[in-house]
Short mmCIF file of C-alpha atoms in Angstrom, two decimals:
data_model
loop_
_atom_site.label_atom_id
_atom_site.label_comp_id
_atom_site.label_asym_id
_atom_site.label_seq_id
_atom_site.Cartn_x
_atom_site.Cartn_y
_atom_site.Cartn_z
CA ILE M 1 -22.85 5.94 -30.90
CA PRO M 2 -19.06 7.26 -31.20
CA ALA M 3 -20.11 10.55 -32.80
CA GLY M 4 -22.77 11.10 -29.90
CA LEU M 5 -20.16 10.36 -27.24
CA ILE M 6 -17.74 12.73 -28.84
CA VAL M 7 -20.41 15.33 -28.82
CA LEU M 8 -21.30 14.67 -25.16
CA ALA M 9 -17.59 14.79 -24.15
CA PHE M 10 -17.20 18.14 -25.69
CA ALA M 11 -20.47 19.28 -23.89
CA GLN M 12 -19.08 18.01 -20.71
CA ILE M 13 -15.91 20.13 -21.22
CA GLY M 14 -17.99 23.32 -21.89
CA VAL M 15 -19.91 22.60 -18.70
CA HIS M 16 -16.81 22.04 -16.68
CA LEU M 17 -15.12 25.37 -18.13
CA VAL M 18 -18.19 27.49 -17.43
CA PHE M 19 -19.56 26.18 -14.20
CA PHE M 20 -16.49 24.78 -12.29
CA LEU M 21 -13.68 26.92 -13.43
CA HIS M 22 -16.08 30.06 -13.94
CA LEU M 23 -14.61 30.98 -17.41
CA GLY M 24 -16.83 33.34 -19.13
CA SER M 25 -16.76 36.30 -21.45
CA GLY M 26 -16.42 39.03 -18.96
CA ALA M 27 -13.38 41.24 -18.68
CA ASP M 28 -12.19 39.66 -15.33
CA SER M 29 -11.79 36.15 -16.84
CA THR M 30 -9.20 37.32 -19.55
CA ASN M 31 -6.18 35.99 -17.71
CA SER M 32 -7.83 32.61 -17.13
CA ILE M 33 -8.77 32.09 -20.73
CA LEU M 34 -5.23 33.05 -21.75
CA ALA M 35 -3.76 30.51 -19.08
CA LEU M 36 -6.13 27.95 -20.39
CA ALA M 37 -5.01 28.37 -24.00
CA PHE M 38 -1.43 28.32 -23.05
CA GLY M 39 -1.97 25.00 -21.12
CA MET M 40 -3.89 23.56 -24.14
CA LEU M 41 -0.81 24.69 -26.32
CA ILE M 42 1.74 23.01 -24.22
CA VAL M 43 -0.38 19.83 -23.99
CA PHE M 44 -0.87 19.81 -27.68
CA LEU M 45 2.97 20.15 -28.25
CA VAL M 46 3.74 17.33 -25.81
CA ILE M 47 1.19 15.05 -27.42
CA THR M 48 2.24 15.76 -30.94
CA GLY M 49 5.95 15.66 -30.02
CA SER M 50 5.35 12.22 -28.48
CA ILE M 51 3.53 10.81 -31.70
CA TRP M 52 6.30 12.32 -33.90
CA ILE M 53 9.02 10.61 -31.86
CA ILE M 54 7.32 7.40 -31.66
CA ALA M 55 6.51 7.34 -35.41
CA ASN M 56 10.01 8.29 -36.31
CA LEU M 57 11.43 5.33 -33.92
CA ASN M 58 9.04 3.01 -35.54
CA SER M 59 10.16 3.85 -39.01
CA ASN M 60 13.77 3.51 -38.08
CA MET M 61 13.56 0.15 -36.38
CA MET M 62 15.23 -2.85 -38.01
CA SER M 63 12.65 -5.36 -39.27
CA MET M 64 12.58 -8.69 -37.71
CA GLN M 65 12.69 -11.62 -40.23
#
């Protein structure tokens, strides 16, 4: 069931990108695709940085006895 939900989630992302955001392979949507890629990069950096900071803080915490 989890694998099926993941597949359906990616299918929903694709449907939203094509039908609601009107992203396609045409020449007029190049800027939109670049803006989407830049936004995804920023989100990836924020999430990765947050996980890195939290893991670092967790490893530097003093253990409770």
